[in-house]
CSV table of C-alpha atoms in Angstrom, one decimal:
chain,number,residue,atom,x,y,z
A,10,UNK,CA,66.6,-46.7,-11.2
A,11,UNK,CA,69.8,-46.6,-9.2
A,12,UNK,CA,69.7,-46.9,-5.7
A,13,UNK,CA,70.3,-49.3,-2.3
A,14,UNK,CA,68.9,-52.1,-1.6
A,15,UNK,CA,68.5,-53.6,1.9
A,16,UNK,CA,66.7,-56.8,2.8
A,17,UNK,CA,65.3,-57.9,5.0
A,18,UNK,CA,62.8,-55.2,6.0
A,19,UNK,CA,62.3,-56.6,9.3
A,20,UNK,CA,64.4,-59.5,10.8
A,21,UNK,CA,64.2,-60.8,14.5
A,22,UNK,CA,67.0,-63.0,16.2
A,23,UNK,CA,67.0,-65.6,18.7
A,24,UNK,CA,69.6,-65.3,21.4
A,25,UNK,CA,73.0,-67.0,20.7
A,26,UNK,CA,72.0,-66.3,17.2
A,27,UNK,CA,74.2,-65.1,14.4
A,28,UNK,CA,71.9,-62.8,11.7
A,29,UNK,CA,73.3,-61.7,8.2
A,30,UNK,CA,71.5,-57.9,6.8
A,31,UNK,CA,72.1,-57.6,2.9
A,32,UNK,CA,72.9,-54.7,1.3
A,33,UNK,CA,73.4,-54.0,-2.3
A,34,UNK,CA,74.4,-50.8,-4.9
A,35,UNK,CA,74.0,-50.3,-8.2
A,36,UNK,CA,75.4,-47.0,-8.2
A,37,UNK,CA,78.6,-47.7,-9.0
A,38,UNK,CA,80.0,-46.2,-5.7
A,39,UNK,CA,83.1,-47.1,-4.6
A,40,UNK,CA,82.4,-46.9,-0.8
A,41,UNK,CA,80.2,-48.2,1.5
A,42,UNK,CA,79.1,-47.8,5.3
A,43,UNK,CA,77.0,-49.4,7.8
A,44,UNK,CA,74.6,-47.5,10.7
A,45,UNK,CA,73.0,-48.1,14.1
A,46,UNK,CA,69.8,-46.1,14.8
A,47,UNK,CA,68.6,-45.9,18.3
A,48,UNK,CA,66.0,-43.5,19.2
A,49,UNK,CA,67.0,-40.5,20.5
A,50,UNK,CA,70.6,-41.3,19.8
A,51,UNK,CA,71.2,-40.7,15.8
A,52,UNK,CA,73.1,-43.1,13.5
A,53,UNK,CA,76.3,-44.1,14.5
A,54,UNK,CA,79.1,-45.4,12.6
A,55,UNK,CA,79.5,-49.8,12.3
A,56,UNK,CA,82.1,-50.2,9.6
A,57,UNK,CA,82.6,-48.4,6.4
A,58,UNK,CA,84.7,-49.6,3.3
A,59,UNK,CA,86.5,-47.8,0.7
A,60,UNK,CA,87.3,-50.4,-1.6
A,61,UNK,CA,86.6,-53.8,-2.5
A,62,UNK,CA,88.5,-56.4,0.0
A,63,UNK,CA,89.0,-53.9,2.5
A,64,UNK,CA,87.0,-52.2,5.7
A,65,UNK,CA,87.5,-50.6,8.7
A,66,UNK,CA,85.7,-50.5,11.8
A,67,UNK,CA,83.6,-47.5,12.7
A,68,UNK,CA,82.9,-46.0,16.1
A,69,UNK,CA,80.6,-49.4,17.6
A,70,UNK,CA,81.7,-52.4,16.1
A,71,UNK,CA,81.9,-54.4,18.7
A,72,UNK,CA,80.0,-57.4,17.9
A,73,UNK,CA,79.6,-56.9,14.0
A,74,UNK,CA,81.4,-58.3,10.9
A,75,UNK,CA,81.4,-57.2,7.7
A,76,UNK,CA,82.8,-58.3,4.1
A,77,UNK,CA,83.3,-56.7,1.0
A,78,UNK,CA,84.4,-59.0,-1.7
A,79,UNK,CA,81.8,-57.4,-4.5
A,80,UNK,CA,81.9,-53.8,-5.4
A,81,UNK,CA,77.9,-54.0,-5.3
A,82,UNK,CA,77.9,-55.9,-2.1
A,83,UNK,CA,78.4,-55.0,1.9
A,84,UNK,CA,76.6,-57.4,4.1
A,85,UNK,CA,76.6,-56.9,8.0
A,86,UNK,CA,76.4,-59.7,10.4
A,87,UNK,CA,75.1,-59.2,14.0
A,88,UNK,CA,76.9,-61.9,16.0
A,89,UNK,CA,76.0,-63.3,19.4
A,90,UNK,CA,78.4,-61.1,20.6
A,91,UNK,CA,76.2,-58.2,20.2
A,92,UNK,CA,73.9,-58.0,23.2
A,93,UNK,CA,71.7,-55.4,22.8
A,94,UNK,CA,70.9,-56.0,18.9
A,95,UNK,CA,67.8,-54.3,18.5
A,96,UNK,CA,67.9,-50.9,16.3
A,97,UNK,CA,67.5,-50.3,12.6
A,98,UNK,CA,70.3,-50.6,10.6
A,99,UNK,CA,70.9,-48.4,7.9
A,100,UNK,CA,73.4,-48.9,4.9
A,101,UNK,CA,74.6,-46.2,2.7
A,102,UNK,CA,77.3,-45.4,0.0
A,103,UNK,CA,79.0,-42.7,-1.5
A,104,UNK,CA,81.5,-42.1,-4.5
A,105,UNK,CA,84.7,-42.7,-2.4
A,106,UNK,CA,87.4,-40.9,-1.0
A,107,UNK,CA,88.4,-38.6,-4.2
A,108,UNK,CA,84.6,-37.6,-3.6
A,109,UNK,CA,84.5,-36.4,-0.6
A,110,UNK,CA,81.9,-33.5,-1.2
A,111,UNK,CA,79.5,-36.0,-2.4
A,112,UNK,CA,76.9,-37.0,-0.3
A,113,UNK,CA,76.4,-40.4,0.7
A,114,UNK,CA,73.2,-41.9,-0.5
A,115,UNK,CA,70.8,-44.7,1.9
A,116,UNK,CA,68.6,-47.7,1.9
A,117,UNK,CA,65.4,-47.9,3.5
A,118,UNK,CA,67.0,-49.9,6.7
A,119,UNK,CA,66.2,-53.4,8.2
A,120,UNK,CA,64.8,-53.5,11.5
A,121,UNK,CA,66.2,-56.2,13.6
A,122,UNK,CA,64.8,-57.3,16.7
A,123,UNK,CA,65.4,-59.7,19.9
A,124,UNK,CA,62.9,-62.5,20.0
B,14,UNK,CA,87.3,-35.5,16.1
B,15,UNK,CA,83.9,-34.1,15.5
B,16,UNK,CA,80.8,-33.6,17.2
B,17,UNK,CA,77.0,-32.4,16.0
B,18,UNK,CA,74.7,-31.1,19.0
B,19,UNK,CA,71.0,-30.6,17.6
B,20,UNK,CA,69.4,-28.2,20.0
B,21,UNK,CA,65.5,-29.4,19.8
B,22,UNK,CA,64.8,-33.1,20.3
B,23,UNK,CA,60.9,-32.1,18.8
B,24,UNK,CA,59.7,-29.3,17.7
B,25,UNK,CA,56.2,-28.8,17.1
B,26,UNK,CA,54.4,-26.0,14.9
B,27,UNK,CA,51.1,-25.7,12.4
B,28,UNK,CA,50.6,-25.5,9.1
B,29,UNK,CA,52.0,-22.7,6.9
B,30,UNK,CA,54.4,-21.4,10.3
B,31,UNK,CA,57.7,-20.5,10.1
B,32,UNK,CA,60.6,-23.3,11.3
B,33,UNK,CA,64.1,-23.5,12.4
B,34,UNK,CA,66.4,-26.6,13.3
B,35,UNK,CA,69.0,-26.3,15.2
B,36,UNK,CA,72.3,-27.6,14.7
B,37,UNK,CA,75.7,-26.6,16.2
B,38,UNK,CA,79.3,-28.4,15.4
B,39,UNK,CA,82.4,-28.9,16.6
B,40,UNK,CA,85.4,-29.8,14.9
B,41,UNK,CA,89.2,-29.4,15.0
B,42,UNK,CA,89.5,-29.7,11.0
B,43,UNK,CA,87.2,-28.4,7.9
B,44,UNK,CA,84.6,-29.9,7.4
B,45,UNK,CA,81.5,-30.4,5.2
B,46,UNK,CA,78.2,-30.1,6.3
B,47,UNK,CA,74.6,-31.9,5.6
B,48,UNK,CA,70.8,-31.7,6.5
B,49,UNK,CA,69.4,-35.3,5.7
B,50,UNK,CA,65.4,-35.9,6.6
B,51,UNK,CA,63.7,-39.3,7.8
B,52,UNK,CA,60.4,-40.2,6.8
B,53,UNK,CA,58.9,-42.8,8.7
B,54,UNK,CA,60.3,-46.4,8.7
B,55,UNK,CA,62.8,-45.1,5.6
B,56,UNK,CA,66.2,-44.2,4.8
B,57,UNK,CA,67.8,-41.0,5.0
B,58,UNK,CA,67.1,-38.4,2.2
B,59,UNK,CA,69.6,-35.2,1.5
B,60,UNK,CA,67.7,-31.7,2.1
B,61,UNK,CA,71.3,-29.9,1.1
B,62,UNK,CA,74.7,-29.6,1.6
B,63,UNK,CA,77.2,-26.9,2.7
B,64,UNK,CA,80.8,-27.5,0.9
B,65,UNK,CA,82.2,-23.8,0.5
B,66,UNK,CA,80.9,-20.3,-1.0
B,67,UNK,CA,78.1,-18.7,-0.3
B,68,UNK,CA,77.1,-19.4,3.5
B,69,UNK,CA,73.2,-19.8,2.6
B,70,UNK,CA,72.3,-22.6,1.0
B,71,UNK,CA,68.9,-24.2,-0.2
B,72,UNK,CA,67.7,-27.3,-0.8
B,73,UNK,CA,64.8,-29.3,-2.0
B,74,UNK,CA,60.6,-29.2,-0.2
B,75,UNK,CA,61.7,-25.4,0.0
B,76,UNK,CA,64.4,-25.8,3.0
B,77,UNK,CA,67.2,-23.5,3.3
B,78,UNK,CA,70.4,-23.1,5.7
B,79,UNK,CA,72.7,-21.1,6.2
B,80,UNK,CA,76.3,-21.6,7.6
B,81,UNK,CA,77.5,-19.4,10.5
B,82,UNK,CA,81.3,-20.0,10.7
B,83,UNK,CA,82.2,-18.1,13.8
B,84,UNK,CA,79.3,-19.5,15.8
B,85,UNK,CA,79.9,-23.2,14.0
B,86,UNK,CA,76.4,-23.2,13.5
B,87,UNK,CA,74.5,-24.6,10.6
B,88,UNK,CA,70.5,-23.9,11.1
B,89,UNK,CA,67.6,-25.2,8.9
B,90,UNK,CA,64.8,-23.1,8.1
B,91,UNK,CA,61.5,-23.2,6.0
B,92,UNK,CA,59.4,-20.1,6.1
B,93,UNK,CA,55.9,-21.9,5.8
B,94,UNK,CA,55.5,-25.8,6.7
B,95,UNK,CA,53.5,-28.2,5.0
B,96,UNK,CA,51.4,-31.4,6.8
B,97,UNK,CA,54.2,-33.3,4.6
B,98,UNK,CA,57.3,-31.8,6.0
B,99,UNK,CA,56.1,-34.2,9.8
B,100,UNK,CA,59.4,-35.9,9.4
B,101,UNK,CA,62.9,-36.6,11.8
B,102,UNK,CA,65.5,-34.3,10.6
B,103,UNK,CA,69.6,-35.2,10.9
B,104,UNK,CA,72.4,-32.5,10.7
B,105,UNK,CA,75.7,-34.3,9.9
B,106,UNK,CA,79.7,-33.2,9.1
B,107,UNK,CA,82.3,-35.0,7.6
B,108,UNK,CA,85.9,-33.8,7.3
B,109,UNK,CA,87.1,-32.8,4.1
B,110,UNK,CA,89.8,-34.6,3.5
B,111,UNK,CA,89.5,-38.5,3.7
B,112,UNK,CA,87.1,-41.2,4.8
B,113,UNK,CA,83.7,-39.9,4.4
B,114,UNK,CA,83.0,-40.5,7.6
B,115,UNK,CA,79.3,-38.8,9.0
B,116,UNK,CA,78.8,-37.6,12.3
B,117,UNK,CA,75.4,-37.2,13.4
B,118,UNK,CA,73.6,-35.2,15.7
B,119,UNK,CA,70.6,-36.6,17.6
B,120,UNK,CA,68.1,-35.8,15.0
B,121,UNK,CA,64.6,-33.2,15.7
B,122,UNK,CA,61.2,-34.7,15.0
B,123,UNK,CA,59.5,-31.8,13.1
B,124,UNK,CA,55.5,-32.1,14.3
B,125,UNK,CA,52.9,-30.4,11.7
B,126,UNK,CA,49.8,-29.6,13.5
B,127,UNK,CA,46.9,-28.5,10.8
């Protein structure tokens, strides 16, 4: 079955700590896009990417890097610059930009937390 | 830019009741329009989607909403709830033309009671 595929399910960081989240497609989808869930506050936008080789940032991503160098392949990494890294982080991906009307489709998250 | 206000942080009702999510929008361009639900400790699953046409649309589990243009409001409903449907519910936009960008609003936990 097509789908997302995010891993770990639960992942907790020491402080100074660099943590990589992996997410991976096999849906063929051109574009990609990282969330922040905080109780109460929604999902907000990290980064998102289009195309291989090439992101932008999204509304928070302060503290956050991505890279995109595999279609399939959009990993997030919470750096030590992040202070307050404890959410669930959601990764989803959609047919790209000549798609627009499509929706985008999600993985079941990894939660990260502050040991 | 754009903006999604969801009215109800929870909303609680029993078994086989009528319910209605709110969701109001804001936004300076066309836009698209989605209900996705939570489950517990999951992703996000689409209910439906809103692109153009006919201003009620339905979705899967039996939801339905309809688009209200002039009062940039795009409400859920389900006439008779299931113990299942105990879920957090998102309303999102995304501009038309572009970066697929979703806003979201806050999200509504929907409570089943039996």
């Amino acid at each position: 079955d097509g789908g997302i595929t995010q891993s770990p399910k639960y992942l907790f960081r020491k402080e100074g700590q660099n943590v990589t989240l992996s997410c991976e497609q096999n849906l063929n989808h051109d574009a990609m896009y990282w969330y922040r869930q905080d109780p109460g506050q929604g999902l907000r936008l990290i980064y998102y990417s289009q195309i291989v080789n090439d992101f932008q940032k999204g509304d928070i991503a302060e503290g956050y890097s991505v890279s995109r160098e595999k279609k399939e392949s959009f990993p997030l990494t919470v750096t030590s610059a992040q202070k307050n890294p404890t959410a669930f982080y959601l990764c989803a991906s959609s047919m790209g930009v000549a798609y627009s009307n499509q929706p985008q489709h999600f993985g079941d998250g990894t939660r990260l937390s502050i040991l | 830019a754009q903006s999604v206000t969801q009215l109800d942080s929870q909303v609680p009702v029993f078994e086989e009741a009528p319910v209605e999510l709110r969701c109001n929008y804001s936004s300076s361009v066309s836009v698209y329009l989605f209900w996705y639900v939570q489950y517990p400790n999951q992703g996000l699953q689409l209910l439906l989607k809103y692109l153009s046409g006919s201003t009620l649309v339905k979705g899967i589990n039996g939801f339905e909403a309809e688009f209200n243009k002039s009062q940039t409001s795009f409400h859920l409903r389900k006439p008779s709830v299931h113990i299942s449907d105990t879920a957090e519910y998102f309303c999102a936009v995304s501009r038309r033309q572009g970066a697929q960008k979703l806003v979201f609003g806050q999200g509504t936990r929907l409570t089943i009671n039996p």
